[in-house]
Amino acid sequence: MASHIVGYPRMGPKRELKFALESFWDGKSSAEDLQKVAADLRESIWKQMADTGIKYIPSNTFSYYDQMLDTTAMLGAVPPRYGWNGGEIGFDVYFSMARGNASVPAMEMTKWFDTNYHFIVPELGPDVKFSYASHKAVTEYKEAKALGVDTVPVLIGPVSYLLLSKPAKGVEKSFSLLSLLGKILPIYMEVISELKEAGASWIQFDEPTLVMDLESHKLQAFTGAYSALESTLSGLNVLIETYFADIPAEQYKTLTSLKGVTAFGFDLVRGNKTLDLIKGDFPEGKYLFAGVVDGRNIWANDLAASFSTLETLEGIVGKDKLVVSTSCSLLHTAVDLVNETKLDKEIKSWLAFAAQKVVEVNALAKALAGQKDEEIFSANAAALASRKSSPRVNNEAVQKAAAALKGSDHRRATNVSARLDAQQKKLNLPILPTTTIGSFPQTMELRKVRREYKAKKVSEDDYVKAIKEEIRKVVKLQEEFDIDVLVHGEPERNDMVEYFGEQLSGFAFSANGWVQSYGSRCVKPPIIYGDVSRPKSMTVFWSTLAQSMTARPMKGMLTGPVTILNWSFVRNDQPRYETCYQIALAIKDEVEDLEKNGITVIQIDEAALREGLPLRKSEQAFYLDWAVHSFRITNCGVQDTTQIHTHMCYSNFNDIIQSIIDMDADVITIENSRSDEKLLSVFREGVKYGAGIGPGVYDIHSPRIPSTEEIADRINKMLAVLETNILWVNPDCGLKTRKYTEVKPALKNMVDAAKLLRTQLASAK
């Protein structure tokens, strides 16, 4: 029975690896302690798969930080600033690359395709001296073998590795990363030879860049690379795994004609068009690893539908050449439903976390081999039927309201410059107005109060009193610094998505549904299982309370619909945009309630708008269209005098600037302090932007406190390309993770810089 898992979460069912890593980094435990936790986790994962009956079990998908960083270590591609002098790479060099150290910064981190996972970007150039410097893949293969489990070692393929890298600082931007292929392949050959010697019979190369739009020279690199590896690979079964999207026809053709490759893995959940390519032409005698179990969501598989797809494929590739697999690594889903003791029974029956997906893969493989477990299949069918008909999923009023949206594009009645004039008459702000993004530091005491209130150890009255006190403190502080537009500091909020999800219907929350974001950082995405609506107002109480403490404008703070969508596990029984429109209507109700209650400035954060951008150009316009539309729905009904702000993060958004303008917010603040030049170049190239804009003037992700002069200098750079009357002065993100000892001097310097420039501008006039 042929079953395969592409990869598995590393953190452990109760985040064991996270706590072991953080303890090691804090100097509270030894390297041996960390290695012991890791070895125990690997063993339990391999044994769990073996006991379930999985045939092709992956090894080397475990990582102490990130699989791309592991590959960088394997190739000895350590940037010179880490002072590595050769030899096997140990924890000190490895974690310095990942996290920086006292004297040098970390390597850059960026999103892994369109997931919420982040990888460490290799820094390469013509002078890198590659060498085989981490034997992790071979060591882990042998470790599993000693436990009696024969695994499939997994490596990031050489071409994807280079395509996902960037030229190091000081290397020409135009440097061809693929020109290094000839230098890294000899190391891949060493690794492959050692794996063969150790007894491996299969090897898996992950080449996910094959699903991207690729120019022909990039495609040719795959042909060249695998031809060069062919003789080293002989005697091994070679699987090339792709995931996250349909594979384009040209790429499919290149992939299926690669030399020395035995098997091809496809994501058939996100890549339903790939099925047509397989039906059209699949190379005879090769294996097809069919990714029918979704690795990126938490829903139970529709076993009957998957089985029928598999039967069709069996007719094409033959019984002994079809392997049931996951659509991608299970890294992107939660670990094990067994730890969800508080989750509602009915909702729980609709879900499958990583451990359950392993069972689903095995059940499908057994069914194909003629040993269908009727009990599993009928329980699955019953759960799917209950989800389809459940009154908790379906809310007719919400469906009608969302359907009615399609006829309009929901724009505010007047254009942005007229609105800004009306707002200025009401708000009377100075030029270069100052504000912050929303959150203030969350102290240990504050987290404790929230935790105890949740555990019912503190009465509601005492909780409200404590939060009220915190808001008063934050308001007073901002007034002392003379900030123009205030925030309440969000002391009552745990997380910008969870806080709203907990107050909307159609959302459920897990206790241990953690997913790795990067390194030891995990997130626990809400689960959107049904139609979304807002039973009652969510933020009005706190916002009006905060506004009553000051005469200055107090911003209402909301998370936008697209960000709530992109940072959740989303229902898979209707298109994503339908769910997004429903969330937009719920946020619209909240915006209008805030306005009715005297809040004149309302910020709707869309930190994750760009994160949902599809991988392929041809699908991007449609996504941007409904995402931007959803944002406009939230605030199309407010008066001209109500000022709508939005905040965006990681904005490598030069390519989507037209969509950002189309959001039609009155003021947009941007996290850009690490890429100032990139951002400002858009405006330098003549993009006309008439709304208010606040490119962050200092980086909150670092404990560094910038001086007044440094901030003034940055504002001056911005004034060179932006009109004086639209520029805002603000940090680049919320202050939640910082300490007050850092925040106070930084905000003081920020306001002083704005005042300094106001004076200079006035005298220049």
CSV table of C-alpha atoms in Angstrom, one decimal, residues 367-669:
chain,number,residue,atom,x,y,z
A,367,ALA,CA,-8.8,1.5,0.0
A,368,LEU,CA,-7.0,1.6,-3.3
A,369,ALA,CA,-5.3,-1.7,-2.4
A,370,GLY,CA,-8.8,-3.2,-1.9
A,371,GLN,CA,-8.8,-3.0,1.9
A,372,LYS,CA,-11.2,-0.2,2.4
A,373,ASP,CA,-12.0,0.5,6.1
A,374,GLU,CA,-15.7,1.0,5.8
A,375,GLU,CA,-15.9,2.4,9.4
A,376,ILE,CA,-13.4,5.3,8.6
A,377,PHE,CA,-15.2,6.1,5.3
A,378,SER,CA,-18.7,6.1,6.7
A,379,ALA,CA,-17.7,8.3,9.7
A,380,ASN,CA,-16.0,10.7,7.3
A,381,ALA,CA,-19.2,10.9,5.1
A,382,ALA,CA,-21.3,11.5,8.2
A,383,ALA,CA,-19.1,14.3,9.4
A,384,LEU,CA,-19.1,16.0,5.9
A,385,ALA,CA,-22.9,15.7,5.7
A,386,SER,CA,-23.3,17.3,9.2
A,387,ARG,CA,-21.0,20.2,8.2
A,388,LYS,CA,-23.0,20.8,5.0
A,389,SER,CA,-26.3,21.0,6.7
A,390,SER,CA,-25.3,22.5,10.1
A,391,PRO,CA,-27.3,25.6,11.1
A,392,ARG,CA,-24.1,26.8,12.7
A,393,VAL,CA,-22.4,26.9,9.3
A,394,ASN,CA,-25.3,28.4,7.4
A,395,ASN,CA,-26.8,31.9,8.1
A,396,GLU,CA,-29.2,32.9,5.3
A,397,ALA,CA,-29.3,36.6,6.3
A,398,VAL,CA,-25.5,36.8,6.0
A,399,GLN,CA,-25.5,34.9,2.6
A,400,LYS,CA,-28.1,37.3,1.2
A,401,ALA,CA,-26.3,40.4,2.4
A,402,ALA,CA,-23.0,39.2,0.9
A,403,ALA,CA,-24.7,38.2,-2.4
A,404,ALA,CA,-26.2,41.7,-2.6
A,405,LEU,CA,-22.7,43.3,-2.6
A,406,LYS,CA,-21.9,42.2,-6.1
A,407,GLY,CA,-23.7,45.0,-7.8
A,408,SER,CA,-21.7,47.9,-6.5
A,409,ASP,CA,-18.0,48.8,-6.1
A,410,HIS,CA,-18.6,50.6,-2.7
A,411,ARG,CA,-16.7,53.8,-3.1
A,412,ARG,CA,-17.1,56.8,-0.8
A,413,ALA,CA,-19.2,59.6,-2.3
A,414,THR,CA,-16.4,62.2,-2.6
A,415,ASN,CA,-12.8,62.0,-3.7
A,416,VAL,CA,-9.9,61.9,-1.3
A,417,SER,CA,-8.7,65.5,-1.5
A,418,ALA,CA,-12.2,66.9,-0.8
A,419,ARG,CA,-12.5,64.5,2.1
A,420,LEU,CA,-9.1,65.4,3.5
A,421,ASP,CA,-10.1,69.1,3.4
A,422,ALA,CA,-13.4,68.4,5.3
A,423,GLN,CA,-11.4,66.3,7.9
A,424,GLN,CA,-8.8,69.0,8.4
A,425,LYS,CA,-11.5,71.6,9.2
A,426,LYS,CA,-12.8,69.2,11.9
A,427,LEU,CA,-9.5,67.8,13.2
A,428,ASN,CA,-7.3,70.9,12.8
A,429,LEU,CA,-4.0,69.0,12.8
A,430,PRO,CA,-0.6,70.7,12.3
A,431,ILE,CA,1.5,69.8,9.2
A,432,LEU,CA,3.5,66.6,9.6
A,433,PRO,CA,0.9,65.3,12.2
A,434,THR,CA,2.2,62.6,14.6
A,435,THR,CA,0.5,59.4,15.6
A,436,THR,CA,1.4,55.7,16.5
A,437,ILE,CA,0.2,52.5,14.8
A,438,GLY,CA,-2.0,51.2,17.7
A,439,SER,CA,-0.5,49.0,20.3
A,440,PHE,CA,1.6,50.1,23.3
A,441,PRO,CA,4.0,47.8,25.3
A,442,GLN,CA,2.3,44.8,26.8
A,443,THR,CA,3.8,44.4,30.3
A,444,MET,CA,4.0,41.2,32.3
A,445,GLU,CA,1.4,42.7,34.7
A,446,LEU,CA,-0.9,43.4,31.8
A,447,ARG,CA,-0.6,39.9,30.4
A,448,LYS,CA,-1.2,38.5,33.8
A,449,VAL,CA,-4.5,40.4,34.3
A,450,ARG,CA,-5.8,39.2,30.9
A,451,ARG,CA,-4.8,35.6,31.7
A,452,GLU,CA,-6.4,35.6,35.1
A,453,TYR,CA,-9.6,37.2,33.8
A,454,LYS,CA,-9.8,34.5,31.1
A,455,ALA,CA,-9.3,31.9,33.8
A,456,LYS,CA,-12.0,33.6,35.9
A,457,LYS,CA,-9.6,34.3,38.7
A,458,VAL,CA,-10.3,38.1,38.5
A,459,SER,CA,-13.8,39.6,38.4
A,460,GLU,CA,-15.0,41.6,35.4
A,461,ASP,CA,-15.1,44.8,37.4
A,462,ASP,CA,-11.5,44.4,38.5
A,463,TYR,CA,-10.5,43.5,35.0
A,464,VAL,CA,-12.2,46.6,33.5
A,465,LYS,CA,-10.6,48.8,36.2
A,466,ALA,CA,-7.1,47.5,35.4
A,467,ILE,CA,-7.5,48.0,31.6
A,468,LYS,CA,-9.0,51.4,32.2
A,469,GLU,CA,-6.0,52.4,34.3
A,470,GLU,CA,-3.6,51.1,31.6
A,471,ILE,CA,-5.5,53.2,28.9
A,472,ARG,CA,-5.4,56.3,31.1
A,473,LYS,CA,-1.6,55.8,31.5
A,474,VAL,CA,-1.1,55.5,27.7
A,475,VAL,CA,-3.3,58.5,26.9
A,476,LYS,CA,-1.4,60.6,29.5
A,477,LEU,CA,1.9,59.6,28.0
A,478,GLN,CA,0.9,60.5,24.5
A,479,GLU,CA,-0.4,63.9,25.7
A,480,GLU,CA,2.9,64.6,27.5
A,481,PHE,CA,4.9,63.9,24.3
A,482,ASP,CA,2.4,66.1,22.4
A,483,ILE,CA,1.4,63.4,19.9
A,484,ASP,CA,-1.5,64.7,17.6
A,485,VAL,CA,-3.7,61.7,17.0
A,486,LEU,CA,-3.9,59.2,19.9
A,487,VAL,CA,-4.5,55.5,20.4
A,488,HIS,CA,-5.7,53.6,23.4
A,489,GLY,CA,-2.8,51.2,23.3
A,490,GLU,CA,-4.9,48.0,22.9
A,491,PRO,CA,-4.3,46.6,26.4
A,492,GLU,CA,-7.4,44.4,26.2
A,493,ARG,CA,-6.2,42.6,23.1
A,494,ASN,CA,-4.2,39.3,22.8
A,495,ASP,CA,-3.8,39.3,19.1
A,496,MET,CA,-5.0,41.5,16.2
A,497,VAL,CA,-7.0,38.6,14.6
A,498,GLU,CA,-8.0,36.4,17.5
A,499,TYR,CA,-9.4,39.4,19.4
A,500,PHE,CA,-12.0,40.0,16.7
A,501,GLY,CA,-12.5,36.3,15.8
A,502,GLU,CA,-13.6,35.6,19.4
A,503,GLN,CA,-16.4,38.2,19.1
A,504,LEU,CA,-17.6,37.1,15.6
A,505,SER,CA,-19.9,34.2,14.9
A,506,GLY,CA,-18.6,31.5,12.5
A,507,PHE,CA,-15.2,31.3,14.3
A,508,ALA,CA,-13.8,28.6,16.5
A,509,PHE,CA,-10.5,28.5,18.4
A,510,SER,CA,-8.2,25.6,19.2
A,511,ALA,CA,-6.1,25.2,22.4
A,512,ASN,CA,-3.0,23.8,20.7
A,513,GLY,CA,-3.5,24.4,17.0
A,514,TRP,CA,-0.1,26.1,16.7
A,515,VAL,CA,1.7,26.5,13.4
A,516,GLN,CA,5.3,27.5,13.0
A,517,SER,CA,5.7,31.0,11.5
A,518,TYR,CA,9.5,31.2,11.8
A,519,GLY,CA,12.2,29.8,14.2
A,520,SER,CA,10.5,29.2,17.5
A,521,ARG,CA,7.6,31.6,16.8
A,522,CYS,CA,4.3,29.9,16.4
A,523,VAL,CA,0.8,31.3,15.6
A,524,LYS,CA,-2.6,29.8,16.4
A,525,PRO,CA,-4.9,30.7,13.5
A,526,PRO,CA,-8.6,31.0,14.2
A,527,ILE,CA,-10.8,28.5,12.4
A,528,ILE,CA,-13.5,30.1,10.2
A,529,TYR,CA,-16.1,27.3,9.9
A,530,GLY,CA,-19.3,29.1,9.1
A,531,ASP,CA,-21.0,32.3,7.9
A,532,VAL,CA,-19.5,35.3,9.7
A,533,SER,CA,-21.5,37.9,11.4
A,534,ARG,CA,-21.1,40.4,14.3
A,535,PRO,CA,-23.6,39.7,17.1
A,536,LYS,CA,-22.7,43.0,19.0
A,537,SER,CA,-20.2,45.8,18.9
A,538,MET,CA,-16.7,44.7,19.6
A,539,THR,CA,-14.5,47.8,20.3
A,540,VAL,CA,-17.0,50.7,20.9
A,541,PHE,CA,-16.8,50.4,24.7
A,542,TRP,CA,-13.0,50.8,24.9
A,543,SER,CA,-12.7,53.4,22.1
A,544,THR,CA,-15.3,55.7,23.6
A,545,LEU,CA,-13.9,55.3,27.0
A,546,ALA,CA,-10.4,56.3,25.7
A,547,GLN,CA,-11.9,59.2,23.7
A,548,SER,CA,-13.6,60.5,26.9
A,549,MET,CA,-10.1,60.8,28.5
A,550,THR,CA,-8.8,63.4,26.0
A,551,ALA,CA,-9.7,66.3,23.8
A,552,ARG,CA,-7.4,65.1,21.0
A,553,PRO,CA,-8.7,62.7,18.3
A,554,MET,CA,-8.6,59.1,19.5
A,555,LYS,CA,-8.3,56.4,16.7
A,556,GLY,CA,-10.7,53.5,16.7
A,557,MET,CA,-8.6,50.4,16.0
A,558,LEU,CA,-9.9,47.5,13.8
A,559,THR,CA,-8.3,44.6,11.9
A,560,GLY,CA,-9.4,44.5,8.2
A,561,PRO,CA,-11.3,41.7,6.5
A,562,VAL,CA,-8.4,40.6,4.3
A,563,THR,CA,-6.0,40.3,7.2
A,564,ILE,CA,-8.5,38.3,9.3
A,565,LEU,CA,-9.0,36.0,6.3
A,566,ASN,CA,-5.3,35.5,5.5
A,567,TRP,CA,-4.3,34.8,9.1
A,568,SER,CA,-7.0,32.2,9.7
A,569,PHE,CA,-7.8,28.7,8.6
A,570,VAL,CA,-10.5,29.4,6.1
A,571,ARG,CA,-13.5,27.2,5.3
A,572,ASN,CA,-13.0,25.3,2.0
A,573,ASP,CA,-16.6,24.9,1.0
A,574,GLN,CA,-17.0,28.3,-0.7
A,575,PRO,CA,-14.6,30.6,-2.5
A,576,ARG,CA,-12.3,32.7,-0.2
A,577,TYR,CA,-13.7,36.0,-1.5
A,578,GLU,CA,-17.2,35.0,-0.3
A,579,THR,CA,-15.9,34.6,3.3
A,580,CYS,CA,-13.9,37.8,2.9
A,581,TYR,CA,-17.1,39.8,1.9
A,582,GLN,CA,-18.9,38.4,5.0
A,583,ILE,CA,-16.1,39.6,7.3
A,584,ALA,CA,-16.1,42.9,5.5
A,585,LEU,CA,-19.8,43.4,6.3
A,586,ALA,CA,-19.2,42.6,10.0
A,587,ILE,CA,-16.3,45.2,10.2
A,588,LYS,CA,-18.6,47.7,8.3
A,589,ASP,CA,-21.1,47.4,11.1
A,590,GLU,CA,-18.4,48.1,13.6
A,591,VAL,CA,-17.0,51.1,11.7
A,592,GLU,CA,-20.5,52.7,11.6
A,593,ASP,CA,-21.0,52.1,15.3
A,594,LEU,CA,-17.7,53.8,16.1
A,595,GLU,CA,-18.7,56.8,14.0
A,596,LYS,CA,-22.1,57.0,15.7
A,597,ASN,CA,-20.3,57.1,19.0
A,598,GLY,CA,-18.2,60.1,18.2
A,599,ILE,CA,-15.0,58.4,17.0
A,600,THR,CA,-13.7,60.6,14.1
A,601,VAL,CA,-10.6,58.7,13.1
A,602,ILE,CA,-10.8,55.0,12.5
A,603,GLN,CA,-7.9,52.7,11.5
A,604,ILE,CA,-8.6,49.5,9.7
A,605,ASP,CA,-5.4,47.5,9.5
A,606,GLU,CA,-4.6,45.4,6.4
A,607,ALA,CA,-1.2,44.1,7.5
A,608,ALA,CA,-1.6,40.9,5.4
A,609,LEU,CA,-3.2,42.2,2.2
A,610,ARG,CA,-0.2,41.3,0.1
A,611,GLU,CA,0.2,37.9,1.8
A,612,GLY,CA,-2.7,36.5,0.0
A,613,LEU,CA,-1.4,37.4,-3.4
A,614,PRO,CA,-1.5,34.3,-5.7
A,615,LEU,CA,1.8,32.9,-6.8
A,616,ARG,CA,1.1,33.3,-10.5
A,617,LYS,CA,0.7,36.6,-12.3
A,618,SER,CA,-2.4,35.5,-14.2
A,619,GLU,CA,-4.4,35.1,-10.9
A,620,GLN,CA,-3.2,38.2,-9.1
A,621,ALA,CA,-5.6,40.8,-10.6
A,622,PHE,CA,-8.7,38.9,-9.5
A,623,TYR,CA,-7.4,38.5,-6.0
A,624,LEU,CA,-6.4,42.2,-5.7
A,625,ASP,CA,-9.8,43.2,-7.0
A,626,TRP,CA,-11.8,41.4,-4.4
A,627,ALA,CA,-9.4,42.1,-1.6
A,628,VAL,CA,-9.4,45.9,-2.2
A,629,HIS,CA,-13.2,45.8,-2.7
A,630,SER,CA,-13.6,44.1,0.7
A,631,PHE,CA,-11.6,46.9,2.3
A,632,ARG,CA,-13.8,49.6,0.7
A,633,ILE,CA,-17.0,47.8,1.8
A,634,THR,CA,-15.9,48.4,5.5
A,635,ASN,CA,-15.9,52.2,5.2
A,636,CYS,CA,-18.0,53.2,2.2
A,637,GLY,CA,-20.8,54.4,4.4
A,638,VAL,CA,-19.0,56.9,6.6
A,639,GLN,CA,-19.2,60.7,6.4
A,640,ASP,CA,-16.5,62.8,4.6
A,641,THR,CA,-15.3,64.1,7.9
A,642,THR,CA,-14.6,60.7,9.3
A,643,GLN,CA,-10.9,59.9,8.6
A,644,ILE,CA,-10.2,56.3,7.6
A,645,HIS,CA,-6.6,55.1,8.2
A,646,THR,CA,-5.1,51.8,7.2
A,647,HIS,CA,-1.7,50.2,8.1
A,648,MET,CA,0.2,47.7,6.0
A,649,CYS,CA,3.3,45.6,6.8
A,650,TYR,CA,6.2,44.0,4.9
A,651,SER,CA,5.3,46.2,2.1
A,652,ASN,CA,7.3,45.1,-0.8
A,653,PHE,CA,4.4,46.6,-2.5
A,654,ASN,CA,5.8,48.6,-5.4
A,655,ASP,CA,4.2,46.0,-7.7
A,656,ILE,CA,0.7,46.5,-6.1
A,657,ILE,CA,0.8,50.3,-5.6
A,658,GLN,CA,-2.2,50.8,-7.9
A,659,SER,CA,-4.3,48.5,-5.7
A,660,ILE,CA,-3.2,50.4,-2.6
A,661,ILE,CA,-4.3,53.7,-4.2
A,662,ASP,CA,-7.6,51.9,-5.1
A,663,MET,CA,-8.3,51.1,-1.5
A,664,ASP,CA,-9.1,54.8,-1.2
A,665,ALA,CA,-8.1,55.2,2.5
A,666,ASP,CA,-7.7,58.8,3.7
A,667,VAL,CA,-4.3,57.9,5.4
A,668,ILE,CA,-2.1,54.9,5.0
A,669,THR,CA,0.8,54.1,7.3
